[in-house]
mmCIF file of N, CA and C in Angstrom:
data_model
loop_
_atom_site.group_PDB
_atom_site.id
_atom_site.type_symbol
_atom_site.label_atom_id
_atom_site.label_comp_id
_atom_site.label_asym_id
_atom_site.label_seq_id
_atom_site.Cartn_x
_atom_site.Cartn_y
_atom_site.Cartn_z
ATOM 1 N N MET A 9 114.845 96.958 106.928
ATOM 2 C CA MET A 9 115.065 96.018 106.329
ATOM 3 C C MET A 9 116.856 95.668 107.313
ATOM 4 N N THR A 10 116.645 94.662 107.839
ATOM 5 C CA THR A 10 118.093 94.783 108.259
ATOM 6 C C THR A 10 119.272 93.196 107.308
ATOM 7 N N ALA A 11 120.105 93.647 107.065
ATOM 8 C CA ALA A 11 121.278 92.906 106.585
ATOM 9 C C ALA A 11 122.666 92.906 106.887
ATOM 10 N N TYR A 12 123.329 92.123 106.471
ATOM 11 C CA TYR A 12 124.385 92.178 107.592
ATOM 12 C C TYR A 12 125.660 91.473 106.303
ATOM 13 N N GLY A 13 126.918 91.317 106.853
ATOM 14 C CA GLY A 13 128.350 90.607 105.804
ATOM 15 C C GLY A 13 129.292 91.137 106.210
ATOM 16 N N ALA A 14 130.195 90.277 106.126
ATOM 17 C CA ALA A 14 131.818 90.235 106.189
ATOM 18 C C ALA A 14 132.160 91.859 105.070
ATOM 19 N N THR A 15 132.073 92.530 104.883
ATOM 20 C CA THR A 15 132.013 94.135 104.334
ATOM 21 C C THR A 15 130.550 94.444 103.378
ATOM 22 N N GLU A 16 130.820 95.744 103.707
ATOM 23 C CA GLU A 16 129.950 95.814 103.572
ATOM 24 C C GLU A 16 129.327 95.734 101.696
ATOM 25 N N ASP A 17 129.829 95.120 100.819
ATOM 26 C CA ASP A 17 128.850 94.912 99.576
ATOM 27 C C ASP A 17 128.419 93.417 100.077
ATOM 28 N N GLU A 18 129.291 92.728 101.112
ATOM 29 C CA GLU A 18 128.433 90.975 101.000
ATOM 30 C C GLU A 18 126.934 91.616 101.600
ATOM 31 N N ALA A 19 127.158 92.824 102.507
ATOM 32 C CA ALA A 19 125.464 93.166 103.387
ATOM 33 C C ALA A 19 124.688 94.048 102.420
ATOM 34 N N ILE A 20 125.344 94.126 101.874
ATOM 35 C CA ILE A 20 124.036 94.924 100.593
ATOM 36 C C ILE A 20 123.675 94.176 99.196
ATOM 37 N N GLU A 21 124.793 93.093 98.801
ATOM 38 C CA GLU A 21 124.171 91.978 98.625
ATOM 39 C C GLU A 21 123.055 91.313 99.145
ATOM 40 N N MET A 22 122.533 90.862 100.261
ATOM 41 C CA MET A 22 122.015 90.250 100.906
ATOM 42 C C MET A 22 121.243 90.716 101.209
ATOM 43 N N LEU A 23 120.652 92.157 101.409
ATOM 44 C CA LEU A 23 120.168 93.249 101.679
ATOM 45 C C LEU A 23 119.163 92.735 99.979
ATOM 46 N N PHE A 24 120.230 92.999 99.041
ATOM 47 C CA PHE A 24 118.792 92.714 97.932
ATOM 48 C C PHE A 24 118.059 91.666 97.028
ATOM 49 N N GLU A 25 119.469 90.574 97.458
ATOM 50 C CA GLU A 25 119.409 89.350 97.260
ATOM 51 C C GLU A 25 118.513 88.113 97.902
ATOM 52 N N ASP A 26 118.233 89.048 99.409
ATOM 53 C CA ASP A 26 117.567 87.986 99.958
ATOM 54 C C ASP A 26 116.261 88.670 100.359
ATOM 55 N N CYS A 27 116.972 89.866 101.285
ATOM 56 C CA CYS A 27 115.607 90.233 101.863
ATOM 57 C C CYS A 27 114.478 91.047 101.290
ATOM 58 N N VAL A 28 115.231 91.942 99.979
ATOM 59 C CA VAL A 28 114.160 92.153 99.240
ATOM 60 C C VAL A 28 113.852 91.412 98.458
ATOM 61 N N GLU A 29 114.059 90.026 98.147
ATOM 62 C CA GLU A 29 113.054 89.668 96.850
ATOM 63 C C GLU A 29 112.381 88.567 98.049
ATOM 64 N N ASP A 30 113.219 88.037 99.006
ATOM 65 C CA ASP A 30 111.641 87.690 100.381
ATOM 66 C C ASP A 30 110.545 88.262 100.539
ATOM 67 N N MET A 31 110.778 89.796 100.603
ATOM 68 C CA MET A 31 109.435 90.673 101.171
ATOM 69 C C MET A 31 108.719 90.203 99.524
ATOM 70 N N LEU A 32 109.871 90.861 98.370
ATOM 71 C CA LEU A 32 108.272 90.610 97.359
ATOM 72 C C LEU A 32 107.855 90.145 97.394
ATOM 73 N N ASN A 33 108.397 88.339 97.547
ATOM 74 C CA ASN A 33 107.578 87.124 97.222
ATOM 75 C C ASN A 33 106.456 87.437 98.026
ATOM 76 N N ASN A 34 106.771 87.534 100.123
ATOM 77 C CA ASN A 34 105.861 87.556 100.537
ATOM 78 C C ASN A 34 105.207 88.422 100.326
ATOM 79 N N LEU A 35 104.528 89.632 99.099
ATOM 80 C CA LEU A 35 103.947 90.171 99.272
ATOM 81 C C LEU A 35 103.389 89.460 98.068
ATOM 82 N N MET A 36 103.826 88.919 96.852
ATOM 83 C CA MET A 36 102.860 88.478 96.074
ATOM 84 C C MET A 36 102.233 87.198 96.251
ATOM 85 N N GLU A 37 101.833 86.660 97.068
ATOM 86 C CA GLU A 37 101.818 85.558 97.817
ATOM 87 C C GLU A 37 99.741 86.121 98.707
ATOM 88 N N LEU A 38 100.147 87.847 98.647
ATOM 89 C CA LEU A 38 99.117 87.996 99.658
ATOM 90 C C LEU A 38 97.928 88.198 98.815
ATOM 91 N N PRO A 39 96.881 88.234 99.263
ATOM 92 C CA PRO A 39 95.797 88.866 98.439
ATOM 93 C C PRO A 39 95.888 90.893 98.675
ATOM 94 N N GLU A 40 95.278 90.688 97.014
ATOM 95 C CA GLU A 40 95.329 92.174 96.762
ATOM 96 C C GLU A 40 95.133 92.689 97.503
ATOM 97 N N HIS A 41 93.832 92.904 98.020
ATOM 98 C CA HIS A 41 93.116 94.116 99.235
ATOM 99 C C HIS A 41 94.650 94.355 100.318
ATOM 100 N N GLU A 42 95.121 93.408 100.589
ATOM 101 C CA GLU A 42 96.681 92.649 101.726
ATOM 102 C C GLU A 42 97.333 93.415 100.881
ATOM 103 N N VAL A 43 97.479 93.045 99.780
ATOM 104 C CA VAL A 43 98.526 94.158 99.530
ATOM 105 C C VAL A 43 98.424 95.476 99.374
ATOM 106 N N THR A 44 97.705 95.908 99.299
ATOM 107 C CA THR A 44 97.614 97.443 99.239
ATOM 108 C C THR A 44 97.197 98.030 100.781
ATOM 109 N N THR A 45 97.238 97.058 101.316
ATOM 110 C CA THR A 45 97.038 97.525 103.140
ATOM 111 C C THR A 45 98.164 97.941 103.487
ATOM 112 N N GLU A 46 99.239 96.366 103.224
ATOM 113 C CA GLU A 46 100.428 96.605 103.711
ATOM 114 C C GLU A 46 101.487 97.512 103.111
ATOM 115 N N LEU A 47 102.018 97.891 101.249
ATOM 116 C CA LEU A 47 102.179 98.369 100.507
ATOM 117 C C LEU A 47 101.952 100.465 101.261
ATOM 118 N N GLY A 48 100.635 100.598 101.783
ATOM 119 C CA GLY A 48 100.268 101.780 102.569
ATOM 120 C C GLY A 48 100.681 101.948 103.885
ATOM 121 N N LYS A 49 101.367 101.397 104.548
ATOM 122 C CA LYS A 49 101.873 101.223 105.854
ATOM 123 C C LYS A 49 103.314 102.033 105.037
ATOM 124 N N TYR A 50 103.687 101.798 104.455
ATOM 125 C CA TYR A 50 104.727 102.183 103.453
ATOM 126 C C TYR A 50 104.678 103.558 102.550
ATOM 127 N N GLY A 51 103.345 104.094 102.514
ATOM 128 C CA GLY A 51 103.868 105.248 101.710
ATOM 129 C C GLY A 51 103.043 105.492 100.407
ATOM 130 N N TRP A 52 103.075 104.435 99.814
ATOM 131 C CA TRP A 52 102.637 103.560 98.631
ATOM 132 C C TRP A 52 100.808 103.990 98.349
ATOM 133 N N LYS A 53 100.542 104.802 97.388
ATOM 134 C CA LYS A 53 99.857 104.191 96.973
ATOM 135 C C LYS A 53 98.999 104.051 95.787
ATOM 136 N N ARG A 54 98.298 103.266 95.305
ATOM 137 C CA ARG A 54 97.214 103.383 94.427
ATOM 138 C C ARG A 54 97.757 104.264 93.025
ATOM 139 N N SER A 55 97.268 104.509 91.944
ATOM 140 C CA SER A 55 97.381 105.058 91.062
ATOM 141 C C SER A 55 95.648 104.879 91.142
ATOM 142 N N SER A 56 95.384 106.266 90.561
ATOM 143 C CA SER A 56 93.913 106.503 90.411
ATOM 144 C C SER A 56 93.592 106.453 88.892
ATOM 145 N N TYR A 57 94.218 106.761 88.277
ATOM 146 C CA TYR A 57 94.787 106.105 86.781
ATOM 147 C C TYR A 57 94.101 104.774 86.528
ATOM 148 N N GLN A 58 95.972 104.398 87.056
ATOM 149 C CA GLN A 58 96.464 103.194 86.607
ATOM 150 C C GLN A 58 95.844 102.006 87.482
ATOM 151 N N LYS A 59 95.054 101.126 87.735
ATOM 152 C CA LYS A 59 95.063 100.785 89.136
ATOM 153 C C LYS A 59 96.383 99.760 89.612
ATOM 154 N N LYS A 60 96.840 98.941 88.094
ATOM 155 C CA LYS A 60 97.802 98.096 89.413
ATOM 156 C C LYS A 60 99.589 98.792 89.061
ATOM 157 N N GLN A 61 98.926 100.251 89.344
ATOM 158 C CA GLN A 61 100.437 100.950 89.782
ATOM 159 C C GLN A 61 100.720 101.246 91.397
ATOM 160 N N PHE A 62 100.917 101.768 91.796
ATOM 161 C CA PHE A 62 101.132 102.158 92.942
ATOM 162 C C PHE A 62 102.538 103.798 92.812
ATOM 163 N N LYS A 63 102.029 104.061 93.360
ATOM 164 C CA LYS A 63 103.240 105.604 93.337
ATOM 165 C C LYS A 63 103.765 105.414 94.539
ATOM 166 N N LEU A 64 104.448 105.879 95.342
ATOM 167 C CA LEU A 64 105.324 106.797 96.271
ATOM 168 C C LEU A 64 106.255 107.885 96.224
ATOM 169 N N LYS A 65 105.808 109.541 97.226
ATOM 170 C CA LYS A 65 105.705 110.047 97.143
ATOM 171 C C LYS A 65 107.285 110.315 97.970
ATOM 172 N N SER A 66 108.057 110.051 98.277
ATOM 173 C CA SER A 66 109.100 109.714 99.566
ATOM 174 C C SER A 66 109.835 109.693 97.817
ATOM 175 N N TYR A 67 111.306 110.251 97.820
ATOM 176 C CA TYR A 67 111.995 110.096 97.390
ATOM 177 C C TYR A 67 113.069 109.974 97.694
ATOM 178 N N ILE A 68 114.481 109.508 97.392
ATOM 179 C CA ILE A 68 116.176 109.700 97.624
ATOM 180 C C ILE A 68 116.418 110.960 96.628
ATOM 181 N N ASP A 69 116.781 111.470 97.357
ATOM 182 C CA ASP A 69 117.671 113.000 96.513
ATOM 183 C C ASP A 69 119.567 111.994 96.341
ATOM 184 N N ALA A 70 120.115 112.995 96.086
ATOM 185 C CA ALA A 70 121.503 113.018 95.180
ATOM 186 C C ALA A 70 122.945 112.250 96.557
ATOM 187 N N ASP A 71 122.019 112.734 98.016
ATOM 188 C CA ASP A 71 122.932 111.827 99.328
ATOM 189 C C ASP A 71 122.372 111.156 99.027
ATOM 190 N N GLY A 72 121.538 110.512 99.187
ATOM 191 C CA GLY A 72 120.830 109.359 99.854
ATOM 192 C C GLY A 72 120.493 109.624 100.392
ATOM 193 N N VAL A 73 119.329 110.716 101.421
ATOM 194 C CA VAL A 73 118.466 111.281 101.916
ATOM 195 C C VAL A 73 117.059 111.374 101.213
ATOM 196 N N LEU A 74 116.398 109.874 102.477
ATOM 197 C CA LEU A 74 115.207 110.235 101.944
ATOM 198 C C LEU A 74 114.150 110.881 102.944
ATOM 199 N N LYS A 75 114.010 111.466 101.536
ATOM 200 C CA LYS A 75 112.950 112.723 101.855
ATOM 201 C C LYS A 75 111.197 112.473 101.800
ATOM 202 N N ASN A 76 110.988 113.427 102.195
ATOM 203 C CA ASN A 76 108.929 113.618 102.852
ATOM 204 C C ASN A 76 108.920 112.594 103.916
ATOM 205 N N PHE A 77 110.165 111.800 104.786
ATOM 206 C CA PHE A 77 109.869 112.030 105.804
ATOM 207 C C PHE A 77 109.500 112.483 107.102
ATOM 208 N N ASN A 78 109.133 113.334 107.120
ATOM 209 C CA ASN A 78 108.453 113.924 107.706
ATOM 210 C C ASN A 78 109.235 113.372 109.043
ATOM 211 N N LEU A 79 110.698 114.100 108.637
ATOM 212 C CA LEU A 79 112.067 114.434 110.217
ATOM 213 C C LEU A 79 112.433 115.571 109.987
ATOM 214 N N PRO A 80 112.644 116.114 111.503
ATOM 215 C CA PRO A 80 112.988 118.221 111.684
ATOM 216 C C PRO A 80 114.038 118.203 110.824
ATOM 217 N N LYS A 81 114.471 119.309 109.514
ATOM 218 C CA LYS A 81 115.656 119.133 109.041
ATOM 219 C C LYS A 81 117.077 119.077 110.129
ATOM 220 N N GLU A 82 117.057 119.710 111.044
ATOM 221 C CA GLU A 82 118.017 118.849 111.459
ATOM 222 C C GLU A 82 119.214 118.240 111.815
ATOM 223 N N THR A 83 117.957 117.131 111.907
ATOM 224 C CA THR A 83 118.078 114.966 112.477
ATOM 225 C C THR A 83 119.264 115.287 111.740
ATOM 226 N N LYS A 84 120.716 113.834 111.788
ATOM 227 C CA LYS A 84 121.738 113.836 111.622
ATOM 228 C C LYS A 84 121.224 112.559 110.929
ATOM 229 N N ILE A 85 121.495 112.762 109.650
ATOM 230 C CA ILE A 85 121.006 111.164 108.852
ATOM 231 C C ILE A 85 123.052 110.905 108.640
ATOM 232 N N SER A 86 122.918 109.192 109.066
ATOM 233 C CA SER A 86 124.325 109.029 109.164
ATOM 234 C C SER A 86 124.157 107.103 108.915
ATOM 235 N N ARG A 87 124.921 106.436 108.313
ATOM 236 C CA ARG A 87 124.887 105.314 107.520
ATOM 237 C C ARG A 87 125.959 104.439 108.639
ATOM 238 N N GLN A 88 125.840 103.011 109.026
ATOM 239 C CA GLN A 88 127.163 102.774 109.311
ATOM 240 C C GLN A 88 126.663 100.968 109.077
ATOM 241 N N PHE A 89 128.437 100.704 109.649
ATOM 242 C CA PHE A 89 128.538 99.554 108.428
ATOM 243 C C PHE A 89 129.303 98.720 109.872
ATOM 244 N N ILE A 90 128.982 97.808 110.284
ATOM 245 C CA ILE A 90 130.256 97.509 111.520
ATOM 246 C C ILE A 90 129.945 95.888 110.642
ATOM 247 N N VAL A 91 131.819 96.320 110.868
ATOM 248 C CA VAL A 91 132.413 94.429 110.091
ATOM 249 C C VAL A 91 133.235 93.522 111.862
ATOM 250 N N ALA A 92 132.223 92.572 111.684
ATOM 251 C CA ALA A 92 132.678 91.570 113.184
ATOM 252 C C ALA A 92 133.763 90.693 112.254
#
């Protein structure tokens, strides 16, 4: 997902209030089997015990780095904000 704004705070606000909300609304409109397929593309798996629950093995550590993403350890991770 991509978001932008005049400041970092505006970009983050756009990301969560517009981009994530739009993605979730679009998922809610899909039939259940398509939701499962779509979430599966991003690593989510349906719980075998609680059928309405999805789980993600990846997690973000304290430094904000996504783990279990299959990147070589030497890969440099950076975040860039551009103010126009």
